[in-house]
Structure formats: structure tokens, C-alpha cells
PDB file of C-alpha atoms in Angstrom:
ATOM      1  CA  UNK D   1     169.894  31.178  66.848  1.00 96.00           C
ATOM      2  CA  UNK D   2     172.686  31.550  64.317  1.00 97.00           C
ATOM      3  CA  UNK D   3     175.965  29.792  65.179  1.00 98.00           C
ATOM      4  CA  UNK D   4     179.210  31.358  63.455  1.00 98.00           C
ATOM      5  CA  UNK D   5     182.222  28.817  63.228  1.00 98.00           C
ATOM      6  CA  UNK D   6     184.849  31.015  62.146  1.00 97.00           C
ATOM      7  CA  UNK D   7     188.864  29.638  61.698  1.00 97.00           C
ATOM      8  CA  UNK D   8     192.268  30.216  60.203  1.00 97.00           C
ATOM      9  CA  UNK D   9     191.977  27.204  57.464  1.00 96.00           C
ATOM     10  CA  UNK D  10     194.124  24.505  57.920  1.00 96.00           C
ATOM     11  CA  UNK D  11     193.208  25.006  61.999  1.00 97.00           C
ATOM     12  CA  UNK D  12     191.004  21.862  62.527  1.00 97.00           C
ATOM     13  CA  UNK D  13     188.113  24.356  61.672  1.00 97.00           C
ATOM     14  CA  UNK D  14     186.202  21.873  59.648  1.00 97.00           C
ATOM     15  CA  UNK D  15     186.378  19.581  62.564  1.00 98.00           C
ATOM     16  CA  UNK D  16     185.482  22.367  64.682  1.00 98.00           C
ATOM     17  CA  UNK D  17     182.186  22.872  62.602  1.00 98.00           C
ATOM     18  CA  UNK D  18     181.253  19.033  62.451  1.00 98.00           C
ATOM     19  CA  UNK D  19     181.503  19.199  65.904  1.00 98.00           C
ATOM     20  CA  UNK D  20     178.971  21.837  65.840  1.00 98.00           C
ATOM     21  CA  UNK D  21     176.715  20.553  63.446  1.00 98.00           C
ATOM     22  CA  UNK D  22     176.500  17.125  65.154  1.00 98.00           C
ATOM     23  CA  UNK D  23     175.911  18.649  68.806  1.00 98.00           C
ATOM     24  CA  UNK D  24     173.201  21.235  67.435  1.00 98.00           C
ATOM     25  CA  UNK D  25     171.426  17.802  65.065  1.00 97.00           C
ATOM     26  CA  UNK D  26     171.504  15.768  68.075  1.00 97.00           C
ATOM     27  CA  UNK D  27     169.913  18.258  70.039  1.00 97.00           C
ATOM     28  CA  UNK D  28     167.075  19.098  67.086  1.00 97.00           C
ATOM     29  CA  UNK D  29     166.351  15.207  67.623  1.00 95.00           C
ATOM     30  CA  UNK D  30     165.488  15.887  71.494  1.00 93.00           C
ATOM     31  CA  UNK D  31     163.648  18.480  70.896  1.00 95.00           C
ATOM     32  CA  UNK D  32     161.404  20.725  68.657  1.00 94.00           C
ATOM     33  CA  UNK D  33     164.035  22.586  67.199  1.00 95.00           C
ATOM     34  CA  UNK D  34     165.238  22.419  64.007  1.00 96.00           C
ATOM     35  CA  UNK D  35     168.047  23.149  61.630  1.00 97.00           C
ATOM     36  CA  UNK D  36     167.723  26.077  59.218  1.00 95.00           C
ATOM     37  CA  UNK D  37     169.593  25.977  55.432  1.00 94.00           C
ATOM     38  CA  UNK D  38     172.284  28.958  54.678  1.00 95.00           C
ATOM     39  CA  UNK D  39     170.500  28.435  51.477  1.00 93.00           C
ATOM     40  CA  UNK D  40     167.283  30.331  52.478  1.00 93.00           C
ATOM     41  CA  UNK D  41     169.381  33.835  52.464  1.00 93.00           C
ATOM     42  CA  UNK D  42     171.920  33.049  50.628  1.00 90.00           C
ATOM     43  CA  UNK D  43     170.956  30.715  47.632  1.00 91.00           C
ATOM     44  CA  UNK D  44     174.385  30.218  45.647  1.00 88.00           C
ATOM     45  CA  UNK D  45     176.375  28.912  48.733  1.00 89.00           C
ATOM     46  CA  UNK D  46     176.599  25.253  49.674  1.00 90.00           C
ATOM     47  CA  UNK D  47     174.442  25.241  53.113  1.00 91.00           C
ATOM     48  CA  UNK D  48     176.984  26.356  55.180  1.00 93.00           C
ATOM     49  CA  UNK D  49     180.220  28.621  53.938  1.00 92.00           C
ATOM     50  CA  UNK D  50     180.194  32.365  53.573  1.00 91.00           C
ATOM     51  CA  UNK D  51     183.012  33.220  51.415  1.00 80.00           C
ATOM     52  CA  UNK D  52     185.169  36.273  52.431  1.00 70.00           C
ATOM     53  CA  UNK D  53     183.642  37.895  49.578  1.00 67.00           C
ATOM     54  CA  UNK D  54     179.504  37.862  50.504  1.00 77.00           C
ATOM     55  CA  UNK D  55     178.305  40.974  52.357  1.00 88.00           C
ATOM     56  CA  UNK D  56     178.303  38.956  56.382  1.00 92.00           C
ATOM     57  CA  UNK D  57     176.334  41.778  57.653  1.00 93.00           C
ATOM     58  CA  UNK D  58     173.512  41.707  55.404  1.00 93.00           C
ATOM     59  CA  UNK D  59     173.428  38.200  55.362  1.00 93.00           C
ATOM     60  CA  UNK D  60     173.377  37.909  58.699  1.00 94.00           C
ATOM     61  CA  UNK D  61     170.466  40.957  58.930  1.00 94.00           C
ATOM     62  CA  UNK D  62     168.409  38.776  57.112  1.00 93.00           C
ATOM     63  CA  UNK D  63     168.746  35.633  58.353  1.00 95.00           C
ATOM     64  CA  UNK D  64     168.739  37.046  61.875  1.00 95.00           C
ATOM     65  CA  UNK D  65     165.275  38.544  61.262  1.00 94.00           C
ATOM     66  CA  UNK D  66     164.060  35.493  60.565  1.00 94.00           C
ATOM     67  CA  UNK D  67     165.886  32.964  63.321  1.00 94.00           C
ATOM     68  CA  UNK D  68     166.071  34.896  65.984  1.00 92.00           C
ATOM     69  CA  UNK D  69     168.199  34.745  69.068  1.00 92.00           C
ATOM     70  CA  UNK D  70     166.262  31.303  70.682  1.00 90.00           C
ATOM     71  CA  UNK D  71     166.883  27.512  70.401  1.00 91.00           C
ATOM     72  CA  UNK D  72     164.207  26.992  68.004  1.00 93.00           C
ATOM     73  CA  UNK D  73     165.678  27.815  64.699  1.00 96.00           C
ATOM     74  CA  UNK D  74     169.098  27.266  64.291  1.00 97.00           C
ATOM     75  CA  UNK D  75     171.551  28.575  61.533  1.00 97.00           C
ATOM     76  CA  UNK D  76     174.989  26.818  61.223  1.00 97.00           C
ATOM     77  CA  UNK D  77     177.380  29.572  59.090  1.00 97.00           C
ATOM     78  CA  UNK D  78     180.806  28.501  58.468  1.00 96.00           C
ATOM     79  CA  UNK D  79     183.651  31.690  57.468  1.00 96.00           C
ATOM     80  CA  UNK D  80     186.634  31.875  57.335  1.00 95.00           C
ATOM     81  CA  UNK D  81     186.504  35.639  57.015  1.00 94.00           C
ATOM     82  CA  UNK D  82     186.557  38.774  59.686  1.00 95.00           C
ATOM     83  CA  UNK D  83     184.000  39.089  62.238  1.00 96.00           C
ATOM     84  CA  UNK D  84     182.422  42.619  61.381  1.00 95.00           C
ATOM     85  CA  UNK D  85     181.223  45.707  64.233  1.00 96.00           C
ATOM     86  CA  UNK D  86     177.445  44.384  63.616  1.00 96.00           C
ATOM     87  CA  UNK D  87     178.359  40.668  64.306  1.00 96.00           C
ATOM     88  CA  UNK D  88     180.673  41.382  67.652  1.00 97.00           C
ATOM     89  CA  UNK D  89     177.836  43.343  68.756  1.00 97.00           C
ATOM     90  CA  UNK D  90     175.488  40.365  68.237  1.00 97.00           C
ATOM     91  CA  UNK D  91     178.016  38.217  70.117  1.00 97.00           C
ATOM     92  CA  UNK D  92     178.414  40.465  72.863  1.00 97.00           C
ATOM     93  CA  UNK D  93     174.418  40.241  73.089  1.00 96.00           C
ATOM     94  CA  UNK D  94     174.844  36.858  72.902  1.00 95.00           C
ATOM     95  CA  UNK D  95     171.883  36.991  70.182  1.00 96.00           C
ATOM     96  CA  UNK D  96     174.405  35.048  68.053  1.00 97.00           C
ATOM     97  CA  UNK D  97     177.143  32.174  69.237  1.00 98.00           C
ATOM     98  CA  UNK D  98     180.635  32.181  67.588  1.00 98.00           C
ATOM     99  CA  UNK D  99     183.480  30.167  67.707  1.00 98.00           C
ATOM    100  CA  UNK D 100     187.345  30.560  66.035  1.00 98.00           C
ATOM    101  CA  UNK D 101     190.092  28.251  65.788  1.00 98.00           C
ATOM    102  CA  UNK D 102     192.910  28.873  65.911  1.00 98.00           C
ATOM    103  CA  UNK D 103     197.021  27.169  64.804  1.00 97.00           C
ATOM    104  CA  UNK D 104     200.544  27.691  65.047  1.00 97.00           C
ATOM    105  CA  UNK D 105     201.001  29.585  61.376  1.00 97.00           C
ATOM    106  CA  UNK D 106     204.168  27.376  60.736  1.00 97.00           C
ATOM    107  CA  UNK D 107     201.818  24.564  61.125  1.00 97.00           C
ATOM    108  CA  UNK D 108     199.118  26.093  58.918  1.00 97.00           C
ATOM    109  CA  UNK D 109     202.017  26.759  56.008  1.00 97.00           C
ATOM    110  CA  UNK D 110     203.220  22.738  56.365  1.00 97.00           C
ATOM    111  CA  UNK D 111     199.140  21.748  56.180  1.00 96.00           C
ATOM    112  CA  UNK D 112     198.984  23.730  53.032  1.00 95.00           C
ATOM    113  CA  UNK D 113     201.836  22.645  51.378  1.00 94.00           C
ATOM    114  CA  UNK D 114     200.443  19.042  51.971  1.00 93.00           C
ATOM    115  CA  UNK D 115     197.465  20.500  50.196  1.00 91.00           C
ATOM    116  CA  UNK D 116     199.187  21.634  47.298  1.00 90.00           C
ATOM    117  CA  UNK D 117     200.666  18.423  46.270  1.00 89.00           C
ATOM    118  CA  UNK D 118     197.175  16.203  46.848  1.00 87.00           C
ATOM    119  CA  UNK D 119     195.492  19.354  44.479  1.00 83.00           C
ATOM    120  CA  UNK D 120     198.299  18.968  42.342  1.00 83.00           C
ATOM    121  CA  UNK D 121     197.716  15.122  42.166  1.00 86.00           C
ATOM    122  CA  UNK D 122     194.446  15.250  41.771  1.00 85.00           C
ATOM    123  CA  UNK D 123     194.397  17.674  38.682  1.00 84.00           C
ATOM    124  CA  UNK D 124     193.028  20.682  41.218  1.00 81.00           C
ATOM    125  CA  UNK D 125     193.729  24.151  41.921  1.00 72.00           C
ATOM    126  CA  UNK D 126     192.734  25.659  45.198  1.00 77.00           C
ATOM    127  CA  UNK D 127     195.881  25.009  46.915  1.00 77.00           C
ATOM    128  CA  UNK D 128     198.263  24.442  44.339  1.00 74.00           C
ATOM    129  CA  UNK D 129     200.109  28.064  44.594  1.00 80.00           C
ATOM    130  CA  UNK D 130     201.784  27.241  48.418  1.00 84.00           C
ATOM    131  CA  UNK D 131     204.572  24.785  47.479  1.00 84.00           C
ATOM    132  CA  UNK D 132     206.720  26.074  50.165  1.00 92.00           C
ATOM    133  CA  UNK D 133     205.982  27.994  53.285  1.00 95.00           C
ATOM    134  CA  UNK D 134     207.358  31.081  52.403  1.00 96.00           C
ATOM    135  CA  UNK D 135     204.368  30.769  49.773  1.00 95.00           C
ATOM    136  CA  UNK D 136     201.964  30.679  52.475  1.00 96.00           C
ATOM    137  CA  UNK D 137     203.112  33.440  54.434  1.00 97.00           C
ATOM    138  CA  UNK D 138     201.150  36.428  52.226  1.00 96.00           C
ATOM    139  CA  UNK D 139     198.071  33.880  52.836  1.00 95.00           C
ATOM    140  CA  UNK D 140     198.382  33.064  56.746  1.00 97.00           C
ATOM    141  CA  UNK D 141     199.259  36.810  57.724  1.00 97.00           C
ATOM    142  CA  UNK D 142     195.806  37.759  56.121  1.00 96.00           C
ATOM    143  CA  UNK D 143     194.250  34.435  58.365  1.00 96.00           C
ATOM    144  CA  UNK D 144     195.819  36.260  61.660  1.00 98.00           C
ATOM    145  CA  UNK D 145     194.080  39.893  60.860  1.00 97.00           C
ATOM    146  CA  UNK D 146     190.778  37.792  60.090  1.00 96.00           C
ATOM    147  CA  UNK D 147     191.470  35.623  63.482  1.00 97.00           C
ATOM    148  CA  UNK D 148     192.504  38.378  65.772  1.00 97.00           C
ATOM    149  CA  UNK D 149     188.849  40.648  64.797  1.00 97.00           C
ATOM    150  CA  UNK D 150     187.019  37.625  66.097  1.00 97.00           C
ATOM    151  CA  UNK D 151     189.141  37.120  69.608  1.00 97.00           C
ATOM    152  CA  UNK D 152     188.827  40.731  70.280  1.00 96.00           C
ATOM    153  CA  UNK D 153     185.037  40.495  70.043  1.00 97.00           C
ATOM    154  CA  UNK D 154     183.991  39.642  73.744  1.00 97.00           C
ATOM    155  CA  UNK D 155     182.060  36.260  73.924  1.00 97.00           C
ATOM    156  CA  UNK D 156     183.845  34.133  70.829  1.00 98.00           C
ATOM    157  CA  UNK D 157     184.319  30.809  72.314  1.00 98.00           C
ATOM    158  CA  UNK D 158     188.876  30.536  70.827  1.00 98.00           C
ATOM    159  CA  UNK D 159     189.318  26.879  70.035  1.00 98.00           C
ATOM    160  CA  UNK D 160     193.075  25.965  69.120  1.00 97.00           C
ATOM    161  CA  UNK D 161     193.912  22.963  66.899  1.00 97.00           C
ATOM    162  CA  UNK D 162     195.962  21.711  69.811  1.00 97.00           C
ATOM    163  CA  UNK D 163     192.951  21.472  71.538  1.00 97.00           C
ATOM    164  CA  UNK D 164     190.963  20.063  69.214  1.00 98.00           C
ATOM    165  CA  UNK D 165     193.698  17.462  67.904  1.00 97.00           C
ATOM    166  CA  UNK D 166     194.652  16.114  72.088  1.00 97.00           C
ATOM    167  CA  UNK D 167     191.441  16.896  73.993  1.00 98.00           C
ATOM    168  CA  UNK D 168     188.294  16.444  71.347  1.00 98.00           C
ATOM    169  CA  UNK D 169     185.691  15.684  73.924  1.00 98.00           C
ATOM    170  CA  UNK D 170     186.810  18.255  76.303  1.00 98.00           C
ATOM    171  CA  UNK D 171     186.374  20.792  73.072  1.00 98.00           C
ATOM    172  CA  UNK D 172     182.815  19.216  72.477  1.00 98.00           C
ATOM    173  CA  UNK D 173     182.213  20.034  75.667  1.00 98.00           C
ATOM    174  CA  UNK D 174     182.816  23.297  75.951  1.00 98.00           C
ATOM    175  CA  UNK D 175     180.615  23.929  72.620  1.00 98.00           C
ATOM    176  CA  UNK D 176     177.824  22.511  74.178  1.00 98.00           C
ATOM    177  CA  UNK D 177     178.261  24.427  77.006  1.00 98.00           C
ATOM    178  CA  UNK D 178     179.053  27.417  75.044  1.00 97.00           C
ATOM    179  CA  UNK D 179     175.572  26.340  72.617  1.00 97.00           C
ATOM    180  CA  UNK D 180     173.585  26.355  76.304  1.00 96.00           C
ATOM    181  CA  UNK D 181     172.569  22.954  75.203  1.00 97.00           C
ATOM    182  CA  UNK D 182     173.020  19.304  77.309  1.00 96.00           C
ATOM    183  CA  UNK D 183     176.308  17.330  76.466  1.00 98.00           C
ATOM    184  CA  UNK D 184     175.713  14.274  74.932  1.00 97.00           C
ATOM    185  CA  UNK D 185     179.260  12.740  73.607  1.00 98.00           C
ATOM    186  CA  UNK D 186     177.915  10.764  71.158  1.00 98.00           C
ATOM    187  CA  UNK D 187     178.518  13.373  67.753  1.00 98.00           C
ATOM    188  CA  UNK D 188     182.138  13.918  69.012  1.00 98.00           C
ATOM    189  CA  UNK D 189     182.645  10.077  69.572  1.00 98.00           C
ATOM    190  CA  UNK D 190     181.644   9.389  65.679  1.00 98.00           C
ATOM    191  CA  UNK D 191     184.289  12.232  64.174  1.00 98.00           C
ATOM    192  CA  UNK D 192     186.869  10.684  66.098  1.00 97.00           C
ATOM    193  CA  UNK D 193     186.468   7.000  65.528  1.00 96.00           C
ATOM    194  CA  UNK D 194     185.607   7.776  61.809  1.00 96.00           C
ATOM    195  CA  UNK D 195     188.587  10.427  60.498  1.00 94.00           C
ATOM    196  CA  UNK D 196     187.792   9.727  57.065  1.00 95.00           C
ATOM    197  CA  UNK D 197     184.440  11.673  57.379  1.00 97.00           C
ATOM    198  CA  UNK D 198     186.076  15.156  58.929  1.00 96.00           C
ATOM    199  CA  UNK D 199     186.361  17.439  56.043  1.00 94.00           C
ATOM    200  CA  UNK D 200     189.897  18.201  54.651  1.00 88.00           C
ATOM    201  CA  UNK D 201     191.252  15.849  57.183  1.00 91.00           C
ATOM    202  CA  UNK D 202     194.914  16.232  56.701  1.00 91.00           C
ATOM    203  CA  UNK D 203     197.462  14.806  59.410  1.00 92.00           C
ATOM    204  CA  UNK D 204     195.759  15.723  62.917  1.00 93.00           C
ATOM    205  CA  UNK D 205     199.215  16.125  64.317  1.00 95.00           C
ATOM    206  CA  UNK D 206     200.474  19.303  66.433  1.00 96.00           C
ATOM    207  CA  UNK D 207     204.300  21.094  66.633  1.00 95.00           C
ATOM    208  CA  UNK D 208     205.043  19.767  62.877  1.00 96.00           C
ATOM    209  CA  UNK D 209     207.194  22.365  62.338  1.00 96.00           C
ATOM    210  CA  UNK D 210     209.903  20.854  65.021  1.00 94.00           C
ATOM    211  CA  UNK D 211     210.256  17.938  62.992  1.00 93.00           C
ATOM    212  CA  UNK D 212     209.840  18.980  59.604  1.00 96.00           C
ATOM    213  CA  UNK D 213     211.555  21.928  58.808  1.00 96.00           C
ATOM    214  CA  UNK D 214     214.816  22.853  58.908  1.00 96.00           C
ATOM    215  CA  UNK D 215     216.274  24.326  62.436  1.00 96.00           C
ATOM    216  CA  UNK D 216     217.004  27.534  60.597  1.00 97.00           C
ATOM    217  CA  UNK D 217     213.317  27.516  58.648  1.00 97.00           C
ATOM    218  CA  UNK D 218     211.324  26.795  61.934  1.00 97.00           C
ATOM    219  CA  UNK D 219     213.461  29.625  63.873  1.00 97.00           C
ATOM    220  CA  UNK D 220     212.989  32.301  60.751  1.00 97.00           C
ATOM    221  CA  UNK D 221     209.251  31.644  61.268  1.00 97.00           C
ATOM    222  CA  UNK D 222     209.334  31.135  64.854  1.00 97.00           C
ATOM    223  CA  UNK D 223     210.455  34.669  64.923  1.00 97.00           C
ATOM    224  CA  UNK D 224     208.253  35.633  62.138  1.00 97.00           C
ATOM    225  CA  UNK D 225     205.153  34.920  64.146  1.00 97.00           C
ATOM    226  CA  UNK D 226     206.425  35.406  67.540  1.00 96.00           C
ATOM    227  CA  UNK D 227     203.864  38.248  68.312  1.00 95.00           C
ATOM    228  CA  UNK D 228     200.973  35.921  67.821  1.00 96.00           C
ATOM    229  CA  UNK D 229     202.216  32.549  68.714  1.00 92.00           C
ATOM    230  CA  UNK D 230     202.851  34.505  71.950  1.00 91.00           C
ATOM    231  CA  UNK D 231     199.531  36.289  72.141  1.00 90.00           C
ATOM    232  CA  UNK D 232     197.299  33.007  71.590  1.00 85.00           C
ATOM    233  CA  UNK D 233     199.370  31.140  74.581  1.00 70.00           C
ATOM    234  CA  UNK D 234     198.057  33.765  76.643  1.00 55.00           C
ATOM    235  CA  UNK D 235     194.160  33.438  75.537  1.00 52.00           C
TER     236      UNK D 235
END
């Protein structure tokens, strides 16, 4: 089985992929199955990211070939890229398992500034061109087109950061569920009591914009995104 764990960055989707990971290892300890490296069909990634650059559906051919749609094999891919016509039609089969988080953009903008000034600290680059929001915006509108091709393919599991940051175990839950394997709390427990282990852990903290921007900032971008702040509170 390949697993996709898709998000907007700076939407808990790190988190969102531990969560994964620890569920699916857990599971390979109860049983025969076992966990299969990114590395096998794609050798210069880490393990686990395909960047927005890497050909998904070939990747995906290959390692789908090989896996299969069963329990027994299991590929962890992490993307923060589109969801392509081949993969939502492996979804909708449910011969693969995806899930996308999701975040308030104004939120996203304020988590990436923060990331700009550790970079910037720390002698890095990655992050270090969104000082301000209106930076961010060229960046985040890109992160909605990517988002919005995964919720329109039927099956995605949407996970919002609100979600993830208030009701963690009630998100596990639904993975497992979503995964077709038992719930055992146990992998969603450690994240939680240990923060310092979640990748890119920033703040955790929802509605930042309310308190941290300027009333006229958080209503320009309030009514920036209004179309898809008001078209994930209806998912």
C-alpha cells in the first residue's frame, strides 16, 4: 500500500505524517507487514519527500508495481505538491490512501515569517525570502491550487491544522481508520508529550492572525482568502 501525506507547509503536515508513520510502524510490529524505503524508486530523496519537481506519476508507477494495493508492503510518501489524474484515480480505487492538511493562509504567512527569522539566525536559506506576509502571499496562493487538486479527488482523508493542533487523538483516529488498521493511541500519545521531536515544530497555536496582525492586515487578508477560508469550513 502506498500512503500519500500531502499538505500546505506550515499546516501541521509534518505532524500529520509522524502521525502516519508511527500508526503504520506500530502496526508493522503486530503484524507481518513491513515498511518500504522511498529510496528503492527514488534514490536521491531522503526516505520520504517527493519534491514538487520529481515526475509523482512515474514514481508512483513504479513503486506501485512493486507494493501493491494490500497491507503487506507499505510506502510512506510525503509532498507537498498537486495530486495528479493517475494518483486521484488510485485514490478513488482506494489502491492508494492520501491525506492533506490543510490552514488558515494568514496563519501559514505568520508560520513562515517565524521561519524566516530562525533561517536567518541560523545562517540558512529556505525560508529567509518571507519577512512579511505580503511575501508569502505569491507562495501560499500556489499551496491553495496544490491543496484544492487533492480535496477534489474523492477519497483524500482533509485534515486541518485546527484539528490537528485541539483534537490530536481524534485526528489519529481517523487515520487509522482511514489506514483500515486497529487504533492503538500509543504513536499519537508520544508526538504530543514530546513536541520537540515533531518536525518543524513551530508554535502549535490556531487564529494567530487575530492577535498578531494589525486589524487592517488581518481584514486585507481575511478578504484576500475569503473564497477558501470559506470553502474549507464547509469540507
Amino acid at each position: 500500500m502506498i500512503v500519500f501525506c500531502h499538505g500546505m507547509v506550515k499546516s501541521a503536515s509534518s505532524f500529520a505524517t509522524q502521525i502516519v508513520l508511527g500508526l503504520l510502524q506500530d502496526y508493522c510490529k503486530r503484524s507481518p507487514a513491513r515498511m518500504i524505503d522511498l529510496r528503492q524508486y527514488l534514490p536521491e530523496s531522503n526516505g520520504l519527500y517527493i519534491d514538487i519537481k520529481e515526475d509523482v506519476d512515474l514514481i508512483t508507477r513504479r513503486a506501485f508495481e512493486d507494493v501493491g494495493p494490500g497491507l503487506d508492503r507499505i510506502l510512506v510518501i510525503k509532498t507537498h505538491g498537486s495530486c495528479t489524474d493517475y494518483l486521484a484515480s488510485l485514490i478513488a480505487r482506494n489502491d492508494v490512501i492520501a491525506i492533506s492538511t490543510f490552514r488558515n493562509p494568514i496563519d501559514i504567512a505568520l508560520s513562515l515569517c517565524d521561519a524566516a527569522r530562525i533561517d536567518e539566525a541560523n545562517g540558512k536559506s529556505r525560508f529567509t525570502h518571507y519577512f512579511t506576509v505580503d511575501d508569502a502571499i505569491p507562495a501560499i496562493d500556489w499551496q491553495i491550487v496544490c491543496f484544492r487538486s487533492w480535496a477534489a479527488a474523492r477519497g483524500v482523508e482533509l485534515i486541518s491544522f485546527d484539528e490537528l493542533a485541539t483534537t490530536p487523538f481524534l485526528v489519529g483516529e481517523r487515520i487509522a481508520n482511514r489506514l483500515n488498521i486497529d487504533w492503538h493511541p500509543g504513536p499519537v500519545e508520544y508526538l504530543v508529550g514530546n513536541k520537540q521531536v515533531i518536525w518543524e515544530f513551530n508554535k502549535g497555536m490556531i487564529n494567530r492572525g487575530v492577535n498578531e496582525l494589525s486589524p487592517e492586515d488581518y481584514r486585507r487578508l481575511t478578504n484576500y482568502w475569503h473564497d477558501f477560508n470559506n470553502s474549507i469550513t464547509r469540507k
